[in-house]
């Protein structure tokens, strides 16, 4: 009996060619192979259809880099003492501002992305511009609300960071 490899195709970044990748070790196929079963699309629920594009728009896997940066800076500044409420606020503010910056970046680049990256959430239409703007404003609002629980001396830094995100994404960046 011949041994068959189950393979899937992965795109190689920007290039259009495809190369097979092994999914599992070789398995024995008994009887005729049902080729129509391979072309059945993966069934997803309605909530997945909403959550996945928003997660991609927010770049959720990358948020943890900002959280690690804030944690390390806090430990360097305060030592290994119990983190406390301030660190939790700083982590929340950092996550919100980072994600808001990612959303605003996609909003600012939506016309360019329509040509270069049509699979992204905004150009593909899986997330509308109104939803993206609402998400951006919501994240900024949460960051500001969390920031007002910090000491008054830290408010200018919060506003400066938010202003930097706005100025960079809307004016300074080469679209």
PDB file of C-alpha atoms in Angstrom:
ATOM      1  CA  UNK A   1       0.000   0.000   0.000  1.00  0.00           C
ATOM      2  CA  UNK A   2       1.427   3.414  -0.831  1.00  0.00           C
ATOM      3  CA  UNK A   3       1.951   5.825   2.008  1.00  0.00           C
ATOM      4  CA  UNK A   4       0.465   9.283   1.528  1.00  0.00           C
ATOM      5  CA  UNK A   5       1.485  12.503   3.228  1.00  0.00           C
ATOM      6  CA  UNK A   6      -1.112  14.941   4.428  1.00  0.00           C
ATOM      7  CA  UNK A   7       0.071  18.387   3.419  1.00  0.00           C
ATOM      8  CA  UNK A   8      -1.180  21.905   3.538  1.00  0.00           C
ATOM      9  CA  UNK A   9      -0.027  24.888   1.574  1.00  0.00           C
ATOM     10  CA  UNK A  10       1.402  27.951   3.218  1.00  0.00           C
ATOM     11  CA  UNK A  11       1.923  31.188   1.416  1.00  0.00           C
ATOM     12  CA  UNK A  12       5.439  32.524   1.548  1.00  0.00           C
ATOM     13  CA  UNK A  13       4.751  36.091   2.632  1.00  0.00           C
ATOM     14  CA  UNK A  14       4.231  38.508  -0.240  1.00  0.00           C
ATOM     15  CA  UNK A  15       5.041  35.963  -2.900  1.00  0.00           C
ATOM     16  CA  UNK A  16       2.324  34.193  -4.791  1.00  0.00           C
ATOM     17  CA  UNK A  17       3.945  30.762  -5.064  1.00  0.00           C
ATOM     18  CA  UNK A  18       3.014  28.058  -2.597  1.00  0.00           C
ATOM     19  CA  UNK A  19       5.001  25.271  -1.066  1.00  0.00           C
ATOM     20  CA  UNK A  20       3.699  22.143   0.707  1.00  0.00           C
ATOM     21  CA  UNK A  21       4.318  21.674   4.420  1.00  0.00           C
ATOM     22  CA  UNK A  22       3.960  18.417   6.327  1.00  0.00           C
ATOM     23  CA  UNK A  23       1.095  18.409   8.806  1.00  0.00           C
ATOM     24  CA  UNK A  24       1.652  14.981  10.245  1.00  0.00           C
ATOM     25  CA  UNK A  25       3.799  11.939   9.695  1.00  0.00           C
ATOM     26  CA  UNK A  26       2.823   9.727   6.818  1.00  0.00           C
ATOM     27  CA  UNK A  27      -0.405   7.844   7.351  1.00  0.00           C
ATOM     28  CA  UNK A  28      -1.815   4.860   5.528  1.00  0.00           C
ATOM     29  CA  UNK A  29      -4.823   5.521   3.354  1.00  0.00           C
ATOM     30  CA  UNK A  30      -7.186   2.582   3.024  1.00  0.00           C
ATOM     31  CA  UNK A  31      -9.562   2.527   0.126  1.00  0.00           C
ATOM     32  CA  UNK A  32     -10.394   5.380  -2.231  1.00  0.00           C
ATOM     33  CA  UNK A  33      -9.583   8.886  -1.152  1.00  0.00           C
ATOM     34  CA  UNK A  34     -12.552  11.220  -0.850  1.00  0.00           C
ATOM     35  CA  UNK A  35     -11.175  14.328  -2.539  1.00  0.00           C
ATOM     36  CA  UNK A  36     -14.391  16.334  -2.117  1.00  0.00           C
ATOM     37  CA  UNK A  37     -13.996  16.237   1.675  1.00  0.00           C
ATOM     38  CA  UNK A  38     -10.769  18.233   1.408  1.00  0.00           C
ATOM     39  CA  UNK A  39     -12.465  21.192  -0.215  1.00  0.00           C
ATOM     40  CA  UNK A  40     -15.059  21.695   2.526  1.00  0.00           C
ATOM     41  CA  UNK A  41     -14.407  25.063   4.188  1.00  0.00           C
ATOM     42  CA  UNK A  42     -13.869  25.247   7.912  1.00  0.00           C
ATOM     43  CA  UNK A  43     -17.152  26.072   9.611  1.00  0.00           C
ATOM     44  CA  UNK A  44     -16.910  29.022  11.983  1.00  0.00           C
ATOM     45  CA  UNK A  45     -19.510  30.482  14.260  1.00  0.00           C
ATOM     46  CA  UNK A  46     -20.868  34.012  13.895  1.00  0.00           C
ATOM     47  CA  UNK A  47     -18.941  35.129  16.986  1.00  0.00           C
ATOM     48  CA  UNK A  48     -15.668  33.897  15.411  1.00  0.00           C
ATOM     49  CA  UNK A  49     -16.464  35.928  12.310  1.00  0.00           C
ATOM     50  CA  UNK A  50     -16.550  39.058  14.492  1.00  0.00           C
ATOM     51  CA  UNK A  51     -13.799  38.250  16.998  1.00  0.00           C
ATOM     52  CA  UNK A  52     -11.072  37.144  14.607  1.00  0.00           C
ATOM     53  CA  UNK A  53     -11.005  40.321  12.473  1.00  0.00           C
ATOM     54  CA  UNK A  54     -11.110  42.514  15.597  1.00  0.00           C
ATOM     55  CA  UNK A  55      -8.253  40.528  17.111  1.00  0.00           C
ATOM     56  CA  UNK A  56      -6.260  41.011  13.929  1.00  0.00           C
ATOM     57  CA  UNK A  57      -7.097  44.707  13.853  1.00  0.00           C
ATOM     58  CA  UNK A  58      -5.952  45.092  17.476  1.00  0.00           C
ATOM     59  CA  UNK A  59      -2.835  42.925  16.896  1.00  0.00           C
ATOM     60  CA  UNK A  60      -3.635  41.077  20.137  1.00  0.00           C
ATOM     61  CA  UNK A  61      -0.581  38.787  20.103  1.00  0.00           C
ATOM     62  CA  UNK A  62       1.685  41.849  19.992  1.00  0.00           C
ATOM     63  CA  UNK A  63       0.093  43.560  23.006  1.00  0.00           C
ATOM     64  CA  UNK A  64       2.134  41.377  25.320  1.00  0.00           C
ATOM     65  CA  UNK A  65       5.337  43.086  24.185  1.00  0.00           C
ATOM     66  CA  UNK A  66       4.089  46.396  25.542  1.00  0.00           C
ATOM     67  CA  UNK A  67       3.052  44.707  28.784  1.00  0.00           C
ATOM     68  CA  UNK A  68       6.491  43.188  29.217  1.00  0.00           C
ATOM     69  CA  UNK A  69       8.130  46.570  28.555  1.00  0.00           C
ATOM     70  CA  UNK A  70       6.021  48.271  31.222  1.00  0.00           C
ATOM     71  CA  UNK A  71       6.640  45.443  33.695  1.00  0.00           C
ATOM     72  CA  UNK A  72      10.412  45.592  33.195  1.00  0.00           C
ATOM     73  CA  UNK A  73      10.467  49.383  33.501  1.00  0.00           C
ATOM     74  CA  UNK A  74       8.414  49.179  36.702  1.00  0.00           C
ATOM     75  CA  UNK A  75      10.732  46.563  38.195  1.00  0.00           C
ATOM     76  CA  UNK A  76      13.801  48.611  37.267  1.00  0.00           C
ATOM     77  CA  UNK A  77      12.322  51.748  38.808  1.00  0.00           C
ATOM     78  CA  UNK A  78      10.776  50.254  41.952  1.00  0.00           C
ATOM     79  CA  UNK A  79      12.655  47.004  42.511  1.00  0.00           C
ATOM     80  CA  UNK A  80      11.157  43.597  43.172  1.00  0.00           C
ATOM     81  CA  UNK A  81       8.609  44.825  45.675  1.00  0.00           C
ATOM     82  CA  UNK A  82       4.950  43.844  45.424  1.00  0.00           C
ATOM     83  CA  UNK A  83       3.690  45.454  42.207  1.00  0.00           C
ATOM     84  CA  UNK A  84       0.547  47.054  43.549  1.00  0.00           C
ATOM     85  CA  UNK A  85      -2.300  48.934  41.960  1.00  0.00           C
ATOM     86  CA  UNK A  86      -0.082  51.327  39.997  1.00  0.00           C
ATOM     87  CA  UNK A  87       1.448  48.547  37.894  1.00  0.00           C
ATOM     88  CA  UNK A  88      -1.984  47.132  37.079  1.00  0.00           C
ATOM     89  CA  UNK A  89      -3.144  50.572  35.932  1.00  0.00           C
ATOM     90  CA  UNK A  90       0.000  51.066  33.852  1.00  0.00           C
ATOM     91  CA  UNK A  91      -0.450  47.666  32.203  1.00  0.00           C
ATOM     92  CA  UNK A  92      -4.063  48.461  31.321  1.00  0.00           C
ATOM     93  CA  UNK A  93      -3.164  51.893  29.964  1.00  0.00           C
ATOM     94  CA  UNK A  94      -0.273  50.474  27.946  1.00  0.00           C
ATOM     95  CA  UNK A  95      -2.417  47.719  26.413  1.00  0.00           C
ATOM     96  CA  UNK A  96      -5.184  50.176  25.498  1.00  0.00           C
ATOM     97  CA  UNK A  97      -2.853  52.771  23.976  1.00  0.00           C
ATOM     98  CA  UNK A  98      -0.873  50.140  22.058  1.00  0.00           C
ATOM     99  CA  UNK A  99      -4.037  48.627  20.596  1.00  0.00           C
ATOM    100  CA  UNK A 100      -5.487  52.067  19.859  1.00  0.00           C
ATOM    101  CA  UNK A 101      -2.322  52.932  17.952  1.00  0.00           C
ATOM    102  CA  UNK A 102      -2.628  49.740  15.899  1.00  0.00           C
ATOM    103  CA  UNK A 103      -6.260  50.498  15.040  1.00  0.00           C
ATOM    104  CA  UNK A 104      -5.463  54.107  14.104  1.00  0.00           C
ATOM    105  CA  UNK A 105      -2.557  52.889  11.972  1.00  0.00           C
ATOM    106  CA  UNK A 106      -4.911  50.644   9.997  1.00  0.00           C
ATOM    107  CA  UNK A 107      -7.430  53.468   9.668  1.00  0.00           C
ATOM    108  CA  UNK A 108      -4.758  55.818   8.330  1.00  0.00           C
ATOM    109  CA  UNK A 109      -3.398  53.193   5.898  1.00  0.00           C
ATOM    110  CA  UNK A 110      -6.703  51.764   4.689  1.00  0.00           C
ATOM    111  CA  UNK A 111      -6.362  53.072   1.109  1.00  0.00           C
ATOM    112  CA  UNK A 112      -2.802  51.795   0.728  1.00  0.00           C
ATOM    113  CA  UNK A 113      -3.735  48.488   2.354  1.00  0.00           C
ATOM    114  CA  UNK A 114      -6.608  48.043  -0.113  1.00  0.00           C
ATOM    115  CA  UNK A 115      -3.985  47.604  -2.848  1.00  0.00           C
ATOM    116  CA  UNK A 116      -1.138  45.953  -0.951  1.00  0.00           C
ATOM    117  CA  UNK A 117      -2.888  43.919   1.750  1.00  0.00           C
ATOM    118  CA  UNK A 118      -6.521  43.355   0.746  1.00  0.00           C
ATOM    119  CA  UNK A 119      -6.859  40.472   3.236  1.00  0.00           C
ATOM    120  CA  UNK A 120      -6.572  42.758   6.290  1.00  0.00           C
ATOM    121  CA  UNK A 121      -9.747  43.444   8.286  1.00  0.00           C
ATOM    122  CA  UNK A 122     -10.462  47.007   7.091  1.00  0.00           C
ATOM    123  CA  UNK A 123      -9.759  46.649   3.340  1.00  0.00           C
ATOM    124  CA  UNK A 124     -11.563  43.305   3.176  1.00  0.00           C
ATOM    125  CA  UNK A 125     -14.675  44.792   4.777  1.00  0.00           C
ATOM    126  CA  UNK A 126     -14.747  42.369   7.716  1.00  0.00           C
ATOM    127  CA  UNK A 127     -14.450  45.438   9.975  1.00  0.00           C
ATOM    128  CA  UNK A 128     -16.082  48.671   8.857  1.00  0.00           C
ATOM    129  CA  UNK A 129     -14.486  52.081   9.213  1.00  0.00           C
ATOM    130  CA  UNK A 130     -17.152  53.091  11.731  1.00  0.00           C
ATOM    131  CA  UNK A 131     -16.407  50.014  13.860  1.00  0.00           C
ATOM    132  CA  UNK A 132     -12.684  50.731  13.737  1.00  0.00           C
ATOM    133  CA  UNK A 133     -13.195  54.386  14.724  1.00  0.00           C
ATOM    134  CA  UNK A 134     -15.501  53.344  17.564  1.00  0.00           C
ATOM    135  CA  UNK A 135     -12.940  50.834  18.773  1.00  0.00           C
ATOM    136  CA  UNK A 136     -10.174  53.445  18.633  1.00  0.00           C
ATOM    137  CA  UNK A 137     -12.205  55.966  20.634  1.00  0.00           C
ATOM    138  CA  UNK A 138     -13.249  53.295  23.134  1.00  0.00           C
ATOM    139  CA  UNK A 139      -9.652  52.223  23.738  1.00  0.00           C
ATOM    140  CA  UNK A 140      -8.515  55.837  24.136  1.00  0.00           C
ATOM    141  CA  UNK A 141     -11.366  56.492  26.549  1.00  0.00           C
ATOM    142  CA  UNK A 142     -10.507  53.452  28.657  1.00  0.00           C
ATOM    143  CA  UNK A 143      -6.854  54.518  28.761  1.00  0.00           C
ATOM    144  CA  UNK A 144      -7.817  58.030  29.887  1.00  0.00           C
ATOM    145  CA  UNK A 145     -10.208  56.730  32.542  1.00  0.00           C
ATOM    146  CA  UNK A 146      -7.527  54.390  33.891  1.00  0.00           C
ATOM    147  CA  UNK A 147      -5.035  57.245  33.766  1.00  0.00           C
ATOM    148  CA  UNK A 148      -7.111  59.422  36.042  1.00  0.00           C
ATOM    149  CA  UNK A 149      -6.629  56.863  38.814  1.00  0.00           C
ATOM    150  CA  UNK A 150      -2.887  57.553  38.670  1.00  0.00           C
ATOM    151  CA  UNK A 151      -1.168  60.407  40.468  1.00  0.00           C
ATOM    152  CA  UNK A 152      -1.711  63.842  38.923  1.00  0.00           C
ATOM    153  CA  UNK A 153       1.993  64.123  38.036  1.00  0.00           C
ATOM    154  CA  UNK A 154       1.617  61.261  35.519  1.00  0.00           C
ATOM    155  CA  UNK A 155      -1.311  62.733  33.568  1.00  0.00           C
ATOM    156  CA  UNK A 156       0.849  64.838  31.228  1.00  0.00           C
ATOM    157  CA  UNK A 157       2.782  61.724  30.204  1.00  0.00           C
ATOM    158  CA  UNK A 158      -0.429  59.909  29.397  1.00  0.00           C
ATOM    159  CA  UNK A 159      -1.686  62.812  27.285  1.00  0.00           C
ATOM    160  CA  UNK A 160       1.719  63.181  25.618  1.00  0.00           C
ATOM    161  CA  UNK A 161       1.716  59.489  24.690  1.00  0.00           C
ATOM    162  CA  UNK A 162      -1.801  59.693  23.272  1.00  0.00           C
ATOM    163  CA  UNK A 163      -0.881  62.846  21.338  1.00  0.00           C
ATOM    164  CA  UNK A 164       2.229  61.155  19.961  1.00  0.00           C
ATOM    165  CA  UNK A 165       0.162  58.247  18.688  1.00  0.00           C
ATOM    166  CA  UNK A 166      -2.262  60.617  16.944  1.00  0.00           C
ATOM    167  CA  UNK A 167       0.422  62.823  15.403  1.00  0.00           C
ATOM    168  CA  UNK A 168       2.537  59.914  14.190  1.00  0.00           C
ATOM    169  CA  UNK A 169      -0.250  57.854  12.646  1.00  0.00           C
ATOM    170  CA  UNK A 170      -2.090  60.766  11.044  1.00  0.00           C
ATOM    171  CA  UNK A 171       0.666  63.189  10.046  1.00  0.00           C
ATOM    172  CA  UNK A 172       4.263  62.026  10.414  1.00  0.00           C
ATOM    173  CA  UNK A 173       4.101  58.535   8.993  1.00  0.00           C
ATOM    174  CA  UNK A 174       4.639  58.107   5.293  1.00  0.00           C
ATOM    175  CA  UNK A 175       1.395  56.561   4.062  1.00  0.00           C
TER     176      UNK A 175
END
